[in-house]
């Protein structure tokens, strides 16, 4: 009976705290203040990925010296331009020409000209992002910057690896004759494989990040560049907190590791917790509870939800932003007191 009464007391305290959070937010007022929901614009991811790959490859072909393939390509296309041995600013040339070319391609895609009309998984007409809008211009600008930057990093990495390889070969007592013949052939092939691998790995990630940035900017009614600045500032603050906090907090910040409450026999405690102290998204006992528009959720779970949908997990018609998520310190303190009374401990496991 004493144990049942104690559990009821914990449940009543949890209900009281959650009721206070619900009363502190007027959902009807939030609905009235928000703009009517509309379908977000989204980029054509296939075209964006191809653009990223092209930018990175072009930087690789023009830096630090113009690759002979560029002259052959120019001759095959019967172009009047002749490339010098070294371009004065290859990254700037790729950025400017790539930005203009991407604008032309986006206009052709918006008009459903061939071959774009035959490509699958194109956005619906009402979801198509116009390249002539501010968001469209910013997306092309950031995409060109990302492609040139990644291409330049790949070139510098290639140069470092090439220097290390030449140093290792020079350290051999007597380089074999076969190696002298193989190195001039193997070096360009290795550089090509390196650039193709970097494009295949990084380009989809860049496109996904730009699409998420565009959705967040539309949700906030802001431009992409200020939204990117806020995102970078938020990520930098998170990294600083990880390095300045204790090791257990660092584990909690890791996306691949999650903290859970376990009993002394390493059994999960979710079935022995008042329902009001379980996250509505994960169904687990709160570790880092946070408040979003009057409702309490696990912080990492609600952050992933808002970042991917921009909506409230429970209430329809409520648009949410990352800045709306606030820590619920009172609920967290209650969870820690309950766990201490039961002898439970925080443990980390792979998500």
PDB file of C-alpha atoms in Angstrom, residues 23-219:
ATOM      1  CA  UNK A  23      -2.259  26.281 -19.338  1.00  0.00           C
ATOM      2  CA  UNK A  24       0.754  28.466 -20.110  1.00  0.00           C
ATOM      3  CA  UNK A  25       0.139  28.128 -23.874  1.00  0.00           C
ATOM      4  CA  UNK A  26      -3.020  29.351 -25.616  1.00  0.00           C
ATOM      5  CA  UNK A  27      -3.240  27.086 -28.667  1.00  0.00           C
ATOM      6  CA  UNK A  28      -6.162  28.967 -30.172  1.00  0.00           C
ATOM      7  CA  UNK A  29      -4.219  32.211 -30.023  1.00  0.00           C
ATOM      8  CA  UNK A  30      -1.256  30.482 -31.661  1.00  0.00           C
ATOM      9  CA  UNK A  31      -3.503  29.238 -34.478  1.00  0.00           C
ATOM     10  CA  UNK A  32      -4.933  32.726 -35.028  1.00  0.00           C
ATOM     11  CA  UNK A  33      -1.499  34.349 -35.129  1.00  0.00           C
ATOM     12  CA  UNK A  34      -0.031  31.856 -37.552  1.00  0.00           C
ATOM     13  CA  UNK A  35      -0.417  32.157 -41.280  1.00  0.00           C
ATOM     14  CA  UNK A  36      -2.588  29.598 -43.102  1.00  0.00           C
ATOM     15  CA  UNK A  37      -0.667  26.454 -43.903  1.00  0.00           C
ATOM     16  CA  UNK A  38       0.556  26.074 -47.448  1.00  0.00           C
ATOM     17  CA  UNK A  39       2.540  23.509 -49.323  1.00  0.00           C
ATOM     18  CA  UNK A  40       6.241  24.180 -49.070  1.00  0.00           C
ATOM     19  CA  UNK A  41       8.321  24.639 -52.174  1.00  0.00           C
ATOM     20  CA  UNK A  42      11.092  22.117 -52.639  1.00  0.00           C
ATOM     21  CA  UNK A  43      14.020  21.794 -55.018  1.00  0.00           C
ATOM     22  CA  UNK A  44      14.385  19.262 -57.809  1.00  0.00           C
ATOM     23  CA  UNK A  45      16.811  16.970 -55.999  1.00  0.00           C
ATOM     24  CA  UNK A  46      17.988  15.092 -59.107  1.00  0.00           C
ATOM     25  CA  UNK A  47      18.962  18.343 -60.799  1.00  0.00           C
ATOM     26  CA  UNK A  48      20.569  19.676 -57.615  1.00  0.00           C
ATOM     27  CA  UNK A  49      22.658  16.513 -57.207  1.00  0.00           C
ATOM     28  CA  UNK A  50      23.819  16.648 -60.826  1.00  0.00           C
ATOM     29  CA  UNK A  51      24.743  20.300 -60.355  1.00  0.00           C
ATOM     30  CA  UNK A  52      26.789  19.502 -57.241  1.00  0.00           C
ATOM     31  CA  UNK A  53      28.670  16.724 -59.014  1.00  0.00           C
ATOM     32  CA  UNK A  54      29.367  18.959 -62.016  1.00  0.00           C
ATOM     33  CA  UNK A  55      30.707  21.819 -59.881  1.00  0.00           C
ATOM     34  CA  UNK A  56      33.034  19.553 -57.949  1.00  0.00           C
ATOM     35  CA  UNK A  57      34.334  17.816 -61.066  1.00  0.00           C
ATOM     36  CA  UNK A  58      34.895  21.108 -62.902  1.00  0.00           C
ATOM     37  CA  UNK A  59      36.933  22.485 -59.998  1.00  0.00           C
ATOM     38  CA  UNK A  60      38.986  19.289 -60.057  1.00  0.00           C
ATOM     39  CA  UNK A  61      39.607  19.607 -63.810  1.00  0.00           C
ATOM     40  CA  UNK A  62      40.661  23.266 -63.611  1.00  0.00           C
ATOM     41  CA  UNK A  63      42.776  23.231 -60.427  1.00  0.00           C
ATOM     42  CA  UNK A  64      45.663  23.641 -59.897  1.00  0.00           C
ATOM     43  CA  UNK A  65      46.346  23.276 -63.633  1.00  0.00           C
ATOM     44  CA  UNK A  66      43.917  22.865 -66.502  1.00  0.00           C
ATOM     45  CA  UNK A  67      43.518  19.186 -67.212  1.00  0.00           C
ATOM     46  CA  UNK A  68      44.196  18.069 -70.821  1.00  0.00           C
ATOM     47  CA  UNK A  69      40.692  16.619 -70.930  1.00  0.00           C
ATOM     48  CA  UNK A  70      39.302  20.169 -70.906  1.00  0.00           C
ATOM     49  CA  UNK A  71      41.117  20.975 -74.136  1.00  0.00           C
ATOM     50  CA  UNK A  72      39.903  17.746 -75.722  1.00  0.00           C
ATOM     51  CA  UNK A  73      36.352  18.459 -74.583  1.00  0.00           C
ATOM     52  CA  UNK A  74      36.551  21.973 -75.983  1.00  0.00           C
ATOM     53  CA  UNK A  75      37.775  20.608 -79.308  1.00  0.00           C
ATOM     54  CA  UNK A  76      35.040  17.942 -79.434  1.00  0.00           C
ATOM     55  CA  UNK A  77      32.351  20.551 -78.786  1.00  0.00           C
ATOM     56  CA  UNK A  78      33.967  22.902 -81.322  1.00  0.00           C
ATOM     57  CA  UNK A  79      34.215  25.653 -78.753  1.00  0.00           C
ATOM     58  CA  UNK A  80      36.181  28.740 -79.648  1.00  0.00           C
ATOM     59  CA  UNK A  81      37.723  29.050 -76.197  1.00  0.00           C
ATOM     60  CA  UNK A  82      41.321  27.971 -75.633  1.00  0.00           C
ATOM     61  CA  UNK A  83      42.341  27.152 -72.077  1.00  0.00           C
ATOM     62  CA  UNK A  84      45.715  28.366 -70.754  1.00  0.00           C
ATOM     63  CA  UNK A  85      47.994  26.127 -68.762  1.00  0.00           C
ATOM     64  CA  UNK A  86      46.909  27.737 -65.474  1.00  0.00           C
ATOM     65  CA  UNK A  87      43.692  29.683 -64.832  1.00  0.00           C
ATOM     66  CA  UNK A  88      44.100  32.738 -62.580  1.00  0.00           C
ATOM     67  CA  UNK A  89      41.004  31.948 -60.480  1.00  0.00           C
ATOM     68  CA  UNK A  90      39.424  28.599 -61.408  1.00  0.00           C
ATOM     69  CA  UNK A  91      37.107  28.468 -58.368  1.00  0.00           C
ATOM     70  CA  UNK A  92      35.619  31.872 -59.152  1.00  0.00           C
ATOM     71  CA  UNK A  93      35.168  30.893 -62.797  1.00  0.00           C
ATOM     72  CA  UNK A  94      33.313  27.709 -61.841  1.00  0.00           C
ATOM     73  CA  UNK A  95      31.171  29.587 -59.327  1.00  0.00           C
ATOM     74  CA  UNK A  96      30.066  32.330 -61.754  1.00  0.00           C
ATOM     75  CA  UNK A  97      29.523  30.069 -64.753  1.00  0.00           C
ATOM     76  CA  UNK A  98      27.857  27.402 -62.612  1.00  0.00           C
ATOM     77  CA  UNK A  99      25.443  29.909 -61.081  1.00  0.00           C
ATOM     78  CA  UNK A 100      24.350  31.154 -64.511  1.00  0.00           C
ATOM     79  CA  UNK A 101      24.095  27.645 -65.959  1.00  0.00           C
ATOM     80  CA  UNK A 102      22.016  26.466 -63.000  1.00  0.00           C
ATOM     81  CA  UNK A 103      19.645  29.407 -63.463  1.00  0.00           C
ATOM     82  CA  UNK A 104      19.097  28.459 -67.102  1.00  0.00           C
ATOM     83  CA  UNK A 105      18.523  24.813 -66.200  1.00  0.00           C
ATOM     84  CA  UNK A 106      16.021  25.744 -63.482  1.00  0.00           C
ATOM     85  CA  UNK A 107      14.053  27.894 -65.928  1.00  0.00           C
ATOM     86  CA  UNK A 108      14.000  25.031 -68.432  1.00  0.00           C
ATOM     87  CA  UNK A 109      12.858  22.668 -65.688  1.00  0.00           C
ATOM     88  CA  UNK A 110      10.113  25.080 -64.643  1.00  0.00           C
ATOM     89  CA  UNK A 111       8.868  25.188 -68.236  1.00  0.00           C
ATOM     90  CA  UNK A 112       8.928  21.347 -68.386  1.00  0.00           C
ATOM     91  CA  UNK A 113      11.199  21.339 -71.407  1.00  0.00           C
ATOM     92  CA  UNK A 114      12.929  18.129 -72.525  1.00  0.00           C
ATOM     93  CA  UNK A 115      14.675  16.254 -71.037  1.00  0.00           C
ATOM     94  CA  UNK A 116      13.388  17.437 -67.649  1.00  0.00           C
ATOM     95  CA  UNK A 117       9.790  16.436 -68.353  1.00  0.00           C
ATOM     96  CA  UNK A 118      10.901  12.816 -68.717  1.00  0.00           C
ATOM     97  CA  UNK A 119      12.732  12.657 -65.377  1.00  0.00           C
ATOM     98  CA  UNK A 120      10.898  10.898 -62.567  1.00  0.00           C
ATOM     99  CA  UNK A 121      10.381  12.221 -59.035  1.00  0.00           C
ATOM    100  CA  UNK A 122      10.018  15.817 -60.129  1.00  0.00           C
ATOM    101  CA  UNK A 123       8.169  18.089 -57.676  1.00  0.00           C
ATOM    102  CA  UNK A 124       4.534  18.829 -58.389  1.00  0.00           C
ATOM    103  CA  UNK A 125       3.875  22.131 -60.198  1.00  0.00           C
ATOM    104  CA  UNK A 126       2.581  23.768 -57.001  1.00  0.00           C
ATOM    105  CA  UNK A 127       5.701  22.562 -55.139  1.00  0.00           C
ATOM    106  CA  UNK A 128       8.177  23.651 -57.807  1.00  0.00           C
ATOM    107  CA  UNK A 129      10.581  26.318 -56.574  1.00  0.00           C
ATOM    108  CA  UNK A 130      10.852  29.169 -59.049  1.00  0.00           C
ATOM    109  CA  UNK A 131      14.488  30.121 -59.766  1.00  0.00           C
ATOM    110  CA  UNK A 132      13.486  33.777 -60.139  1.00  0.00           C
ATOM    111  CA  UNK A 133      12.338  34.126 -56.526  1.00  0.00           C
ATOM    112  CA  UNK A 134      14.616  35.163 -53.680  1.00  0.00           C
ATOM    113  CA  UNK A 135      14.657  31.627 -52.287  1.00  0.00           C
ATOM    114  CA  UNK A 136      15.474  30.244 -55.723  1.00  0.00           C
ATOM    115  CA  UNK A 137      18.369  32.669 -56.198  1.00  0.00           C
ATOM    116  CA  UNK A 138      19.689  31.966 -52.696  1.00  0.00           C
ATOM    117  CA  UNK A 139      19.454  28.210 -53.231  1.00  0.00           C
ATOM    118  CA  UNK A 140      21.481  28.442 -56.439  1.00  0.00           C
ATOM    119  CA  UNK A 141      24.002  30.711 -54.742  1.00  0.00           C
ATOM    120  CA  UNK A 142      24.490  28.407 -51.761  1.00  0.00           C
ATOM    121  CA  UNK A 143      24.561  25.337 -54.008  1.00  0.00           C
ATOM    122  CA  UNK A 144      27.287  26.827 -56.190  1.00  0.00           C
ATOM    123  CA  UNK A 145      29.297  27.865 -53.121  1.00  0.00           C
ATOM    124  CA  UNK A 146      28.995  24.384 -51.613  1.00  0.00           C
ATOM    125  CA  UNK A 147      30.000  22.672 -54.854  1.00  0.00           C
ATOM    126  CA  UNK A 148      33.035  24.904 -55.373  1.00  0.00           C
ATOM    127  CA  UNK A 149      34.106  24.610 -51.724  1.00  0.00           C
ATOM    128  CA  UNK A 150      33.886  20.805 -51.671  1.00  0.00           C
ATOM    129  CA  UNK A 151      35.664  20.593 -55.012  1.00  0.00           C
ATOM    130  CA  UNK A 152      38.433  22.829 -53.738  1.00  0.00           C
ATOM    131  CA  UNK A 153      38.833  20.753 -50.574  1.00  0.00           C
ATOM    132  CA  UNK A 154      39.032  17.612 -52.718  1.00  0.00           C
ATOM    133  CA  UNK A 155      41.738  19.208 -54.878  1.00  0.00           C
ATOM    134  CA  UNK A 156      43.820  20.228 -51.864  1.00  0.00           C
ATOM    135  CA  UNK A 157      43.430  16.751 -50.360  1.00  0.00           C
ATOM    136  CA  UNK A 158      44.469  15.221 -53.655  1.00  0.00           C
ATOM    137  CA  UNK A 159      47.571  17.404 -53.757  1.00  0.00           C
ATOM    138  CA  UNK A 160      48.534  16.387 -50.221  1.00  0.00           C
ATOM    139  CA  UNK A 161      48.067  12.692 -50.987  1.00  0.00           C
ATOM    140  CA  UNK A 162      50.028  13.059 -54.223  1.00  0.00           C
ATOM    141  CA  UNK A 163      52.885  14.710 -52.336  1.00  0.00           C
ATOM    142  CA  UNK A 164      52.906  11.977 -49.711  1.00  0.00           C
ATOM    143  CA  UNK A 165      52.943   9.310 -52.423  1.00  0.00           C
ATOM    144  CA  UNK A 166      55.850  10.960 -54.209  1.00  0.00           C
ATOM    145  CA  UNK A 167      57.713  11.238 -50.904  1.00  0.00           C
ATOM    146  CA  UNK A 168      57.230   7.545 -50.165  1.00  0.00           C
ATOM    147  CA  UNK A 169      58.450   6.591 -53.645  1.00  0.00           C
ATOM    148  CA  UNK A 170      61.519   8.796 -53.270  1.00  0.00           C
ATOM    149  CA  UNK A 171      62.366   7.136 -49.958  1.00  0.00           C
ATOM    150  CA  UNK A 172      62.751   3.749 -51.622  1.00  0.00           C
ATOM    151  CA  UNK A 173      66.398   2.733 -52.023  1.00  0.00           C
ATOM    152  CA  UNK A 174      66.058   1.846 -55.714  1.00  0.00           C
ATOM    153  CA  UNK A 175      62.580   2.337 -57.182  1.00  0.00           C
ATOM    154  CA  UNK A 176      61.703  -0.567 -59.461  1.00  0.00           C
ATOM    155  CA  UNK A 177      61.493   0.163 -63.168  1.00  0.00           C
ATOM    156  CA  UNK A 178      57.906  -1.075 -63.255  1.00  0.00           C
ATOM    157  CA  UNK A 179      56.977   1.481 -60.593  1.00  0.00           C
ATOM    158  CA  UNK A 180      58.446   4.327 -62.655  1.00  0.00           C
ATOM    159  CA  UNK A 181      56.171   3.303 -65.483  1.00  0.00           C
ATOM    160  CA  UNK A 182      53.104   2.663 -63.345  1.00  0.00           C
ATOM    161  CA  UNK A 183      53.112   5.859 -61.281  1.00  0.00           C
ATOM    162  CA  UNK A 184      52.369   8.276 -64.180  1.00  0.00           C
ATOM    163  CA  UNK A 185      49.420   6.099 -65.149  1.00  0.00           C
ATOM    164  CA  UNK A 186      48.164   5.245 -61.675  1.00  0.00           C
ATOM    165  CA  UNK A 187      48.247   8.782 -60.259  1.00  0.00           C
ATOM    166  CA  UNK A 188      45.550  10.249 -62.589  1.00  0.00           C
ATOM    167  CA  UNK A 189      43.377   7.146 -62.122  1.00  0.00           C
ATOM    168  CA  UNK A 190      43.674   7.400 -58.345  1.00  0.00           C
ATOM    169  CA  UNK A 191      42.802  11.115 -58.482  1.00  0.00           C
ATOM    170  CA  UNK A 192      39.766  10.353 -60.653  1.00  0.00           C
ATOM    171  CA  UNK A 193      38.559   7.642 -58.273  1.00  0.00           C
ATOM    172  CA  UNK A 194      39.071   9.998 -55.333  1.00  0.00           C
ATOM    173  CA  UNK A 195      36.964  12.764 -56.883  1.00  0.00           C
ATOM    174  CA  UNK A 196      34.210  10.394 -57.971  1.00  0.00           C
ATOM    175  CA  UNK A 197      34.047   8.955 -54.457  1.00  0.00           C
ATOM    176  CA  UNK A 198      33.876  12.402 -52.858  1.00  0.00           C
ATOM    177  CA  UNK A 199      31.112  13.472 -55.253  1.00  0.00           C
ATOM    178  CA  UNK A 200      29.093  10.315 -54.637  1.00  0.00           C
ATOM    179  CA  UNK A 201      29.349  10.663 -50.856  1.00  0.00           C
ATOM    180  CA  UNK A 202      29.023  14.411 -50.315  1.00  0.00           C
ATOM    181  CA  UNK A 203      26.661  15.577 -53.067  1.00  0.00           C
ATOM    182  CA  UNK A 204      23.486  13.861 -51.747  1.00  0.00           C
ATOM    183  CA  UNK A 205      24.271  15.136 -48.258  1.00  0.00           C
ATOM    184  CA  UNK A 206      24.623  18.722 -49.525  1.00  0.00           C
ATOM    185  CA  UNK A 207      21.342  18.494 -51.461  1.00  0.00           C
ATOM    186  CA  UNK A 208      19.489  17.081 -48.439  1.00  0.00           C
ATOM    187  CA  UNK A 209      20.884  19.850 -46.224  1.00  0.00           C
ATOM    188  CA  UNK A 210      19.853  22.558 -48.701  1.00  0.00           C
ATOM    189  CA  UNK A 211      16.331  21.106 -48.943  1.00  0.00           C
ATOM    190  CA  UNK A 212      15.998  21.087 -45.140  1.00  0.00           C
ATOM    191  CA  UNK A 213      17.336  24.648 -44.990  1.00  0.00           C
ATOM    192  CA  UNK A 214      14.786  25.766 -47.585  1.00  0.00           C
ATOM    193  CA  UNK A 215      11.935  24.185 -45.633  1.00  0.00           C
ATOM    194  CA  UNK A 216      13.048  25.838 -42.390  1.00  0.00           C
ATOM    195  CA  UNK A 217      13.353  29.228 -44.116  1.00  0.00           C
ATOM    196  CA  UNK A 218       9.831  28.945 -45.541  1.00  0.00           C
ATOM    197  CA  UNK A 219       8.492  27.907 -42.145  1.00  0.00           C
TER     198      UNK A 219
END
